[in-house]
PDB file of C-alpha atoms and ligand atoms in Angstrom:
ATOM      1  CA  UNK A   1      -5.584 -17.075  -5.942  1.00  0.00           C
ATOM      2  CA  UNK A   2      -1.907 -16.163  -5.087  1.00  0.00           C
ATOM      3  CA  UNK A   3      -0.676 -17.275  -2.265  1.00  0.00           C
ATOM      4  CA  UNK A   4       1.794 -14.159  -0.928  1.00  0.00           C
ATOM      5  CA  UNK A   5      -1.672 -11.697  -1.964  1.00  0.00           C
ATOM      6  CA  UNK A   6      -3.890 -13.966  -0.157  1.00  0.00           C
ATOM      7  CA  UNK A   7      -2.144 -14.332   2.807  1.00  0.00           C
ATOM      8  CA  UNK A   8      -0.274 -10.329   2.901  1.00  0.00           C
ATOM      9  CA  UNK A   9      -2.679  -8.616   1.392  1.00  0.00           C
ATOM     10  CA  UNK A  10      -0.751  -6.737  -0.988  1.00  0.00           C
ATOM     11  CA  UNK A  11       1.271  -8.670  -3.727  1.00  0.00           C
ATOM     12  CA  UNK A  12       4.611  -6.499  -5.282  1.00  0.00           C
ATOM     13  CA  UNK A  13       5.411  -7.323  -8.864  1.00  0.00           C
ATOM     14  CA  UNK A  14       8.654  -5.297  -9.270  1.00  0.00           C
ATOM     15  CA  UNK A  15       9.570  -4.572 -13.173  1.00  0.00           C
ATOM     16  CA  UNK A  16       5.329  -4.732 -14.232  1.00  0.00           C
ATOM     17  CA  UNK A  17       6.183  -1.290 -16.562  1.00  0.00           C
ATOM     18  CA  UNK A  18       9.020  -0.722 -18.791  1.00  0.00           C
ATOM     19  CA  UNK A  19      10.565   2.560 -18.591  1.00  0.00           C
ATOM     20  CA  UNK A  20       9.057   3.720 -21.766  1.00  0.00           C
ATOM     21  CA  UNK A  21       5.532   3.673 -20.084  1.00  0.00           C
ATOM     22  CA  UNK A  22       6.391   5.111 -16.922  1.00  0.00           C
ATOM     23  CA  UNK A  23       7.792   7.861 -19.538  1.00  0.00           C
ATOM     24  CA  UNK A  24       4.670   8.008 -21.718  1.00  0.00           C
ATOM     25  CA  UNK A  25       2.428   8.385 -18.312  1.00  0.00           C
ATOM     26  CA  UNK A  26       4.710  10.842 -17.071  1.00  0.00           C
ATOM     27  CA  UNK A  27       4.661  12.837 -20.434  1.00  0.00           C
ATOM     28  CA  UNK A  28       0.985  12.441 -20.848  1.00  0.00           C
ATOM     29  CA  UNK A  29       0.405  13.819 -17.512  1.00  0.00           C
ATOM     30  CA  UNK A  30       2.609  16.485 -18.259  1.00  0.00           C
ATOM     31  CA  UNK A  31       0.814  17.471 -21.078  1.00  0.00           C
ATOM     32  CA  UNK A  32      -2.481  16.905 -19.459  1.00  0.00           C
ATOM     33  CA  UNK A  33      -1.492  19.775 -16.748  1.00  0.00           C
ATOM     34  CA  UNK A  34      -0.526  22.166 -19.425  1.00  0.00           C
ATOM     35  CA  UNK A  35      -3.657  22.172 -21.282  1.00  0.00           C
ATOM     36  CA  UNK A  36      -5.504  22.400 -18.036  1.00  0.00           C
ATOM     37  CA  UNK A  37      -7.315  25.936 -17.565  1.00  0.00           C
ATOM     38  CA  UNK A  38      -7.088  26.411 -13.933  1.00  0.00           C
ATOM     39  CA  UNK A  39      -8.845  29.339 -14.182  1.00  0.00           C
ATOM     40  CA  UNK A  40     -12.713  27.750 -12.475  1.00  0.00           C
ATOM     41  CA  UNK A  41     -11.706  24.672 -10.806  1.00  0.00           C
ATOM     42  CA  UNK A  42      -9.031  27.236  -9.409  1.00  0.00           C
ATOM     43  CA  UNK A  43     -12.170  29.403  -7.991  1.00  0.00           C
ATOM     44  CA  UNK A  44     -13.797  26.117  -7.063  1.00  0.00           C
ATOM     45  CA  UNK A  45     -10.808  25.207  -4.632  1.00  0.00           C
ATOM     46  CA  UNK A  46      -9.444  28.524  -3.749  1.00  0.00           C
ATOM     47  CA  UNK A  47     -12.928  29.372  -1.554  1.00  0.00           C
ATOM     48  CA  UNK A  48     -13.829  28.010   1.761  1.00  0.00           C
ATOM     49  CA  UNK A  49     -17.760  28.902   0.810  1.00  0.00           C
ATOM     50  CA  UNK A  50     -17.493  27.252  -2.622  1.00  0.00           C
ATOM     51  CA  UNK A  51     -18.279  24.174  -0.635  1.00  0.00           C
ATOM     52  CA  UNK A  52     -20.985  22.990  -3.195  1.00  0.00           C
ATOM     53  CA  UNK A  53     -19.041  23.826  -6.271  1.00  0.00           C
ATOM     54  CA  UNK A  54     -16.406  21.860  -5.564  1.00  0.00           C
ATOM     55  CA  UNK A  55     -18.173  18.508  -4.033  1.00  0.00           C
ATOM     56  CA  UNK A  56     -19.770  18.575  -7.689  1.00  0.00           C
ATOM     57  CA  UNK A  57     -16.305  18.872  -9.100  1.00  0.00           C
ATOM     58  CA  UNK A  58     -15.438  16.338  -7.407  1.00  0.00           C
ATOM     59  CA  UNK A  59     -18.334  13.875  -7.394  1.00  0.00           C
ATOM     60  CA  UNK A  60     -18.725  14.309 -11.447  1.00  0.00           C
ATOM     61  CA  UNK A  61     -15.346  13.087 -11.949  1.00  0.00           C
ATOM     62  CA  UNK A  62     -16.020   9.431 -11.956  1.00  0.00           C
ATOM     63  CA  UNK A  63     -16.392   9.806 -15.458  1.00  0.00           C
ATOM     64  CA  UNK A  64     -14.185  12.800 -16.604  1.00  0.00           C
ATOM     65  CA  UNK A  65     -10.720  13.821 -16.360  1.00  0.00           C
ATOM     66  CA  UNK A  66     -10.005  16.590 -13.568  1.00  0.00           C
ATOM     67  CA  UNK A  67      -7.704  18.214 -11.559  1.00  0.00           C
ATOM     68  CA  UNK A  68      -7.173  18.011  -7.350  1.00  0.00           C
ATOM     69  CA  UNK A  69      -4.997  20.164  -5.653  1.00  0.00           C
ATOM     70  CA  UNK A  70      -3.167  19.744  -2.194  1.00  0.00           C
ATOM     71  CA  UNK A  71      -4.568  21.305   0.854  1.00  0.00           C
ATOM     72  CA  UNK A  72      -1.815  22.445   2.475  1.00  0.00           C
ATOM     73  CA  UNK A  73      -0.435  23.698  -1.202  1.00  0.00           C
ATOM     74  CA  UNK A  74      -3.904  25.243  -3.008  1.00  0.00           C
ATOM     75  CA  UNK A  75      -1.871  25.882  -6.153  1.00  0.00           C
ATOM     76  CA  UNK A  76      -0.252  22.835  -6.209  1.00  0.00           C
ATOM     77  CA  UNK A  77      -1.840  19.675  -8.032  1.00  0.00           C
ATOM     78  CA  UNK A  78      -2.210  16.839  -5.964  1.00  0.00           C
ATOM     79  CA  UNK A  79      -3.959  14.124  -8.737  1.00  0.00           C
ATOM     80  CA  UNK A  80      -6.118  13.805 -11.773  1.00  0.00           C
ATOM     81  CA  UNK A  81      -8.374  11.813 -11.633  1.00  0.00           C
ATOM     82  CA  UNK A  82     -10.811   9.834 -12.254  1.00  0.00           C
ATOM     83  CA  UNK A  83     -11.398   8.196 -15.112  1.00  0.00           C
ATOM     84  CA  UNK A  84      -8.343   8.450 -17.444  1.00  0.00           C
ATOM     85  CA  UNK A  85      -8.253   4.643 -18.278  1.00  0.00           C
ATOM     86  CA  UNK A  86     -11.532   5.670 -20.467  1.00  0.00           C
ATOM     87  CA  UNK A  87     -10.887   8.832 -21.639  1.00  0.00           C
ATOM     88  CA  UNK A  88      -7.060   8.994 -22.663  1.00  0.00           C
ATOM     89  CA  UNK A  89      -5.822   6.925 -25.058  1.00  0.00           C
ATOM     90  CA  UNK A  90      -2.090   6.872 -23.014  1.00  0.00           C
ATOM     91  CA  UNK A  91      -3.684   5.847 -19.825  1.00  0.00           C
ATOM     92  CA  UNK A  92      -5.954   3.389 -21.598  1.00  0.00           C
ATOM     93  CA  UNK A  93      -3.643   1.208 -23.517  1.00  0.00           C
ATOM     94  CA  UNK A  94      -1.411   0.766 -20.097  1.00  0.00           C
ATOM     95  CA  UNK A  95      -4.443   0.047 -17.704  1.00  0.00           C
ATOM     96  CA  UNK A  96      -6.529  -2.331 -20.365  1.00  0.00           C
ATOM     97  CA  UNK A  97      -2.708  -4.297 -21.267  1.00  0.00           C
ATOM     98  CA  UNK A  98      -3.582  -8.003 -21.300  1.00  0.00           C
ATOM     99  CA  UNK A  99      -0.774  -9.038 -18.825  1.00  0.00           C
ATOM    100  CA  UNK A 100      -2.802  -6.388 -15.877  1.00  0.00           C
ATOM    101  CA  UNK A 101      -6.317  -8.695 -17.256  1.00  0.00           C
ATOM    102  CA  UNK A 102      -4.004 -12.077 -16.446  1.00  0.00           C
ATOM    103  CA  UNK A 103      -2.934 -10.242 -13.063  1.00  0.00           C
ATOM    104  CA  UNK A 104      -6.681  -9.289 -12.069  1.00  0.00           C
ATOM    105  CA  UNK A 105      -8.352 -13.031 -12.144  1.00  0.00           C
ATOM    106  CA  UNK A 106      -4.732 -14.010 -10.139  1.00  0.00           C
ATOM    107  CA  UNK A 107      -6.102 -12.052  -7.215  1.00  0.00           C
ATOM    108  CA  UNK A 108      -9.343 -13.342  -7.773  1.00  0.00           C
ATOM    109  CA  UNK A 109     -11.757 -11.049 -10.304  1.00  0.00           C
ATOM    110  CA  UNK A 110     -13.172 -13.006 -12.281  1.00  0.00           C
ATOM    111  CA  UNK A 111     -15.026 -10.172 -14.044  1.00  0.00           C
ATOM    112  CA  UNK A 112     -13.022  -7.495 -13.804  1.00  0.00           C
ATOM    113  CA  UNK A 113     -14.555  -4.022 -14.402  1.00  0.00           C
ATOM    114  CA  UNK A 114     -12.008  -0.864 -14.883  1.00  0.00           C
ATOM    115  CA  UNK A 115     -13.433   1.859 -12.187  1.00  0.00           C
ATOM    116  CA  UNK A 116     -11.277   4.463 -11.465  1.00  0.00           C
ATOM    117  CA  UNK A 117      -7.670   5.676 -12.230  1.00  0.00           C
ATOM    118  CA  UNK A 118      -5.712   8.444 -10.761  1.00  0.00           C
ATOM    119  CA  UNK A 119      -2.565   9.973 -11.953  1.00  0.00           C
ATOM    120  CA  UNK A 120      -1.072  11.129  -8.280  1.00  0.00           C
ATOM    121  CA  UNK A 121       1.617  13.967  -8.162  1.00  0.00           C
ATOM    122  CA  UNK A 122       3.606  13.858  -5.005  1.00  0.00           C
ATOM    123  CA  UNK A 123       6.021  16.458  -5.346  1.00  0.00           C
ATOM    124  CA  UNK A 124       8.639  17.202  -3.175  1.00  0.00           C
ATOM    125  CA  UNK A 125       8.297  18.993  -0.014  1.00  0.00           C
ATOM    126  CA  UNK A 126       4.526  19.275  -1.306  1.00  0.00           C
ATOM    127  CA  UNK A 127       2.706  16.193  -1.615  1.00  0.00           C
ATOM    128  CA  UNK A 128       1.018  15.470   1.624  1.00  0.00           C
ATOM    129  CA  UNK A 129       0.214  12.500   3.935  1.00  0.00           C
ATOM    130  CA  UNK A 130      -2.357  10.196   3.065  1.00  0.00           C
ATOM    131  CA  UNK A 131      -3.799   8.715   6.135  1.00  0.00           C
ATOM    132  CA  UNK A 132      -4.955   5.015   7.272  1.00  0.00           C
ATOM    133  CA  UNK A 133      -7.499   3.917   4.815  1.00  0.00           C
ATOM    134  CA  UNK A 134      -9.235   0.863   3.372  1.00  0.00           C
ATOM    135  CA  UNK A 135     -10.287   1.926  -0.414  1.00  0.00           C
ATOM    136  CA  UNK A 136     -13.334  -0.451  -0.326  1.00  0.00           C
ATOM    137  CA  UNK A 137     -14.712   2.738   2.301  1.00  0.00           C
ATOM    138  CA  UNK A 138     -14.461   4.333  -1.081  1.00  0.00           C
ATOM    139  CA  UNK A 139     -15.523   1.748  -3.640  1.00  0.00           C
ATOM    140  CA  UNK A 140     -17.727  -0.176  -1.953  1.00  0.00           C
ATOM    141  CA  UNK A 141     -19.096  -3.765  -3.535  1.00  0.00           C
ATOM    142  CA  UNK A 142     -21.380  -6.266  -1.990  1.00  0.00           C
ATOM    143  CA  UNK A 143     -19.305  -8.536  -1.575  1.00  0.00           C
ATOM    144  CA  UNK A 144     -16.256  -6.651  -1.366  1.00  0.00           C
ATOM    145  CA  UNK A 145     -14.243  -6.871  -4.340  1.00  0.00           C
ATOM    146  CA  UNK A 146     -12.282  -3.555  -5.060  1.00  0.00           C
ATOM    147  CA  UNK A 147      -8.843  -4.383  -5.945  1.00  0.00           C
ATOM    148  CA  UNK A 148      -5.921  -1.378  -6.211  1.00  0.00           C
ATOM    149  CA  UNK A 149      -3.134  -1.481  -8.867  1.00  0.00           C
ATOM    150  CA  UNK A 150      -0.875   0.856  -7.681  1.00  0.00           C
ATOM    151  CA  UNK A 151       1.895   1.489 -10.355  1.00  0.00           C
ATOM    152  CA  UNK A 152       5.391   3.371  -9.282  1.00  0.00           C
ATOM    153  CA  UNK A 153       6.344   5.581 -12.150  1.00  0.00           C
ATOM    154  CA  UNK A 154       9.438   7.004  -9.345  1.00  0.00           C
ATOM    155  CA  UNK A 155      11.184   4.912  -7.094  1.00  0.00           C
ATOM    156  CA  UNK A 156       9.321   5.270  -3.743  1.00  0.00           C
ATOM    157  CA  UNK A 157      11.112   5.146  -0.412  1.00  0.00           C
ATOM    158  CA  UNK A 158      10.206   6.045   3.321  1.00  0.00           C
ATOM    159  CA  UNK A 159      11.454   9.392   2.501  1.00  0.00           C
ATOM    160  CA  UNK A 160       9.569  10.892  -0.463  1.00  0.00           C
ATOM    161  CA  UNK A 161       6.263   8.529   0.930  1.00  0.00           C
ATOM    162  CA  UNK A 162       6.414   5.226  -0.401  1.00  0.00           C
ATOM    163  CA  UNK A 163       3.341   3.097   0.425  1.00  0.00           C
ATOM    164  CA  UNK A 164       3.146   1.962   4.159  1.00  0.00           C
ATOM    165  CA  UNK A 165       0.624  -1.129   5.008  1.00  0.00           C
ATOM    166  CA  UNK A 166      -0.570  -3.390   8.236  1.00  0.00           C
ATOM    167  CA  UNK A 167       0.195  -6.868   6.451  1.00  0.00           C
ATOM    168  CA  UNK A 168      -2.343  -9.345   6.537  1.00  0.00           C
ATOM    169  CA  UNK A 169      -4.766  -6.920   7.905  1.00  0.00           C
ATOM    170  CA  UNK A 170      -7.044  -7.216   5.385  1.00  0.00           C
ATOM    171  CA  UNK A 171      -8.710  -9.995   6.879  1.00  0.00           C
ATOM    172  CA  UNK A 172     -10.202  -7.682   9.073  1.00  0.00           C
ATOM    173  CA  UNK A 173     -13.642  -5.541   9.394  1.00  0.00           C
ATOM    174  CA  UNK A 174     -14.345  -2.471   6.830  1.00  0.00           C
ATOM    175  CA  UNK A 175     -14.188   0.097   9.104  1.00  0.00           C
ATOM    176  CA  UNK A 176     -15.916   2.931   7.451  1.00  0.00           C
ATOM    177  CA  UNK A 177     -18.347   4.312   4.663  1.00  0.00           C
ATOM    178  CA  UNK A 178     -17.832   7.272   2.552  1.00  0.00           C
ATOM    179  CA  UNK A 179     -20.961   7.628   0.704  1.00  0.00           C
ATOM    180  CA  UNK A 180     -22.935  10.091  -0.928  1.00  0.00           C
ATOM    181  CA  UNK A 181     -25.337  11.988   1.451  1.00  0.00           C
ATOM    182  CA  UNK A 182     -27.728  14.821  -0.256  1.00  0.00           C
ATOM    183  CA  UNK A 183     -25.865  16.886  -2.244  1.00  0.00           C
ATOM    184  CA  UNK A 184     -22.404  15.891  -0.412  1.00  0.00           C
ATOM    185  CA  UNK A 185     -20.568  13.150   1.329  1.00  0.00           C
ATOM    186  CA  UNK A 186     -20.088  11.467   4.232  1.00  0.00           C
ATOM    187  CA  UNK A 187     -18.124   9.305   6.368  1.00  0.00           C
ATOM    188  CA  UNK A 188     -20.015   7.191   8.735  1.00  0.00           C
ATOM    189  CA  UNK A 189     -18.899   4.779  11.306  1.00  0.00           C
ATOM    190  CA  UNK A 190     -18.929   1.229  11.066  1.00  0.00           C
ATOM    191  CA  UNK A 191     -16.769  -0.316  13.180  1.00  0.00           C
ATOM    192  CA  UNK A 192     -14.750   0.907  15.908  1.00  0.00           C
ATOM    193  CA  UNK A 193     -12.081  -2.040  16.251  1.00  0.00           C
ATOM    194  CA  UNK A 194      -8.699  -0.151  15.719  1.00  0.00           C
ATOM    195  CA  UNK A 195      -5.952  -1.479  13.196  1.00  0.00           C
ATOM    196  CA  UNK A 196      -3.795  -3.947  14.286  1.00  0.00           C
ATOM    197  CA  UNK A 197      -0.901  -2.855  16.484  1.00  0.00           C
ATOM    198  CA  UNK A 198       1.943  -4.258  14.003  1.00  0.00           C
ATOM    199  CA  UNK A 199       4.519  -1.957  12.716  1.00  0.00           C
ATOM    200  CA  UNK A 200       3.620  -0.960   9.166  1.00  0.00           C
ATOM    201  CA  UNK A 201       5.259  -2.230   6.496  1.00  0.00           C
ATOM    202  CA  UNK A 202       7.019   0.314   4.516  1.00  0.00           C
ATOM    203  CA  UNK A 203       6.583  -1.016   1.043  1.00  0.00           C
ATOM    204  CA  UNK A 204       9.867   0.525  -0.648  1.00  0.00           C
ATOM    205  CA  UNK A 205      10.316  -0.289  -4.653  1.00  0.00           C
ATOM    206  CA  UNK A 206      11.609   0.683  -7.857  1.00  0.00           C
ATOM    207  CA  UNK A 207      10.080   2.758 -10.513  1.00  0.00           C
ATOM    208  CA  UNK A 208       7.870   0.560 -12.919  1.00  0.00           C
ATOM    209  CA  UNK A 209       7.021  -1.548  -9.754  1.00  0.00           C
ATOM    210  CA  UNK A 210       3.620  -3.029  -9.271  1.00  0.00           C
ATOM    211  CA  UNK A 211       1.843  -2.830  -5.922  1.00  0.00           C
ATOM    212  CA  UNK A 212      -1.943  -4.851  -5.891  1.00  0.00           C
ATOM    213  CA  UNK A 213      -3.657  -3.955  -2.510  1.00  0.00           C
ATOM    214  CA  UNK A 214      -6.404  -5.618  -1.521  1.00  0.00           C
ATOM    215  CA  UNK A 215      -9.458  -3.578  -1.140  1.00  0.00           C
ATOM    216  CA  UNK A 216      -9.914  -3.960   3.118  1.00  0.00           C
ATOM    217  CA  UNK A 217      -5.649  -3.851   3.621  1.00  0.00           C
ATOM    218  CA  UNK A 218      -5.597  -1.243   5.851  1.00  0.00           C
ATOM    219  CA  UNK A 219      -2.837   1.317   3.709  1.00  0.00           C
ATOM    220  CA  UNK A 220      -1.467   5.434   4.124  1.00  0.00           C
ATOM    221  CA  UNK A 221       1.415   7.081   2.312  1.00  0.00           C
ATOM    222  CA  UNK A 222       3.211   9.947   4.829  1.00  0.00           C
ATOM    223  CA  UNK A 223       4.258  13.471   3.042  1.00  0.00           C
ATOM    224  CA  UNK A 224       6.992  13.424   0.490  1.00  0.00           C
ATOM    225  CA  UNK A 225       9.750  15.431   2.537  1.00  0.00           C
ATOM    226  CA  UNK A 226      12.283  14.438  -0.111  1.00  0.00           C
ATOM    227  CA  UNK A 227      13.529  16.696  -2.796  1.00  0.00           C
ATOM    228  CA  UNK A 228      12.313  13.556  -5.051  1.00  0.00           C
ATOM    229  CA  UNK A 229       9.136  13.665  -6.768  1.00  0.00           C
ATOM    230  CA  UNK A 230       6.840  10.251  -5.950  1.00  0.00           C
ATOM    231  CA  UNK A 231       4.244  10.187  -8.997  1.00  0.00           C
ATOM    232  CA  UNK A 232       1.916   7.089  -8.920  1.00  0.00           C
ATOM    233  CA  UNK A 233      -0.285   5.788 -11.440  1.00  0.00           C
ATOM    234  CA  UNK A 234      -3.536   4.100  -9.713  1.00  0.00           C
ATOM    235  CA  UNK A 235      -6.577   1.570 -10.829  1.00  0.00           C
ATOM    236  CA  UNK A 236      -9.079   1.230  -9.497  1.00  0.00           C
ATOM    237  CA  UNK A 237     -11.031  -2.590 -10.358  1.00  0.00           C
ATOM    238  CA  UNK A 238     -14.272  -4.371  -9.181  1.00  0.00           C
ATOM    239  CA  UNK A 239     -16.151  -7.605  -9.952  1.00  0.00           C
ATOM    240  CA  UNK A 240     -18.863  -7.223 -11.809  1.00  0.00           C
ATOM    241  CA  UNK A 241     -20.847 -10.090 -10.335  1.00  0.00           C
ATOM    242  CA  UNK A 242     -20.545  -7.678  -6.985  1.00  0.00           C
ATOM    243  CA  UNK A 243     -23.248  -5.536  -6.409  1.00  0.00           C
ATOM    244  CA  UNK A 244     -22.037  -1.481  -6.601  1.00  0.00           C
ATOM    245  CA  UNK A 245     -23.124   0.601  -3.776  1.00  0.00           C
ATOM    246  CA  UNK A 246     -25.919   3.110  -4.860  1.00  0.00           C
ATOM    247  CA  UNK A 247     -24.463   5.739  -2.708  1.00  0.00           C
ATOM    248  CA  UNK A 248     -20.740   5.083  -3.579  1.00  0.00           C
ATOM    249  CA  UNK A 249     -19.520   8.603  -4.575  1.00  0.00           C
ATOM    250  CA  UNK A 250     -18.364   7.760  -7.944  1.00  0.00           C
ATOM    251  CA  UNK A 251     -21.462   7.001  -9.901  1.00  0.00           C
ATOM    252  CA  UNK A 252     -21.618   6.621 -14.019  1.00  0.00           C
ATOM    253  CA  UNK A 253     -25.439   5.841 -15.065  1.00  0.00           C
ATOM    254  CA  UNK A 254     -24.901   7.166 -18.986  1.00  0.00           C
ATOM    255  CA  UNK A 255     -21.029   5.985 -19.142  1.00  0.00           C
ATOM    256  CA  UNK A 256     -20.400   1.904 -18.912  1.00  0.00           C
ATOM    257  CA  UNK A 257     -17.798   0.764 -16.870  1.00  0.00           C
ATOM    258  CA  UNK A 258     -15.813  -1.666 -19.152  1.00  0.00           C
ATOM    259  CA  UNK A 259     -13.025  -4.713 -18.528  1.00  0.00           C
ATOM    260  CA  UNK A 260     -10.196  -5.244 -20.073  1.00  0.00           C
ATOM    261  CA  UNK A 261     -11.648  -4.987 -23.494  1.00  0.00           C
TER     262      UNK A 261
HETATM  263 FE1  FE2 B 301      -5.940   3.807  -1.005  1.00  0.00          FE
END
């Protein structure tokens, strides 16, 4: 295991992409957004009573490519997500590259299955807060196992909402659940111990960086109030030898995850 990821939580590998892939991300996404139709995930977002139609949106994309818009912005996109690593050939060849399979069993998966990417917008003055989090409330394994690769495809600072993190706090307690409940989700309670008191980390780097977060290192992002965009490329991995949560909301029973080949 490495030593700075064991003991931090997070490991920074500045340089991981070449420019020409944070390009061909970029560009893909580009073209991704302009051969969206907006037109009914639009009505699915645009509707307080659409409630239902747009938890389905959401909890079918584990295995499609779709569209998220900001709250505070409803015609502004926010991510796509969630499985472009599978389903676009761009995505794919950067998030199944051999040197991110050598990088995975460094911080420990020995298995490594591919389980969710999102492409994540961040414009300026747009892109909003993302608060305190552990993403193994989201991805849950038994053990826990989910491991982030969080790619900079902009430099990130403290002003356009570069990733902030309590380091070392991953040795704590998962804190909470978000699980599927009925035909929707929820977020229960599972331990009440508050995150450390340390002063987040602000973890500042370079476009074509490469941030690995552990899957209980307690992490947020504040709004971009730049006038710089902050787009993010970001994988999602688990063990396979970990058993995946039945109720985790991304499910695929007729689509395979895969590894890196
Ligand atoms: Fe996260």
């Amino acid at each position: 295991m490495n030593a700075d990821y064991e003991r931090d939580g997070f490991l920074v590998v500045p340089d991981f992409l070449p420019a020409a892939d944070c390009d061909a991300l970029q560009a893909r996404a580009a073209e991704l957004v302009a051969g969206f139709d907006p037109g009914p995930a639009r009505t699915v977002f645009s509707t307080r009573d659409q409630g239902h139609a747009r938890d389905r949106y959401f909890l079918e994309s584990g295995g499609a490519i779709r569209f998220f818009f900001e709250e505070e912005a409803p015609d502004q996109l926010n991510k796509i997500g969630h499985a472009l690593h599978d389903l676009d050939p761009v995505f794919e060849r950067v998030s199944r590259q051999p040197r991110l399979a050598a990088l995975a069993h460094e911080v420990g998966l020995e298995e490594p299955l591919l389980l969710q990417s999102m492409y994540i917008f961040k414009n300026p003055g747009i892109g909003g807060e993302v608060g305190w989090h552990q993403d193994a409330s989201y991805l849950h394994t038994t053990p826990i196992t989910v491991t982030g690769f969080w790619f900079a495809l902009d430099d990130a600072d403290r002003d356009n909402g570069c990733l902030l993190a309590l380091e070392g706090a991953h040795r704590g307690r998962l804190r909470q659940r978000f699980r599927r409940s009925g035909e929707g989700m929820v977020m229960d309670e599972l331990d009440s111990e508050p995150w450390p008191s340390e002063e987040p980390v602000a973890i500042e780097v370079r476009r074509g960086t490469l941030v690995v977060l552990h899957g209980l290192l307690p992490h947020a992002s504040t709004a971009n109030r730049s006038s710089r965009p902050r787009h993010a490329y970001a994988l999602h991995l688990i063990d396979r030898r970990a058993t995946y949560s039945a109720d985790n909301w991304l499910q695929r029973p007729d689509f395979p995850l895969r590894g890196f080949s």
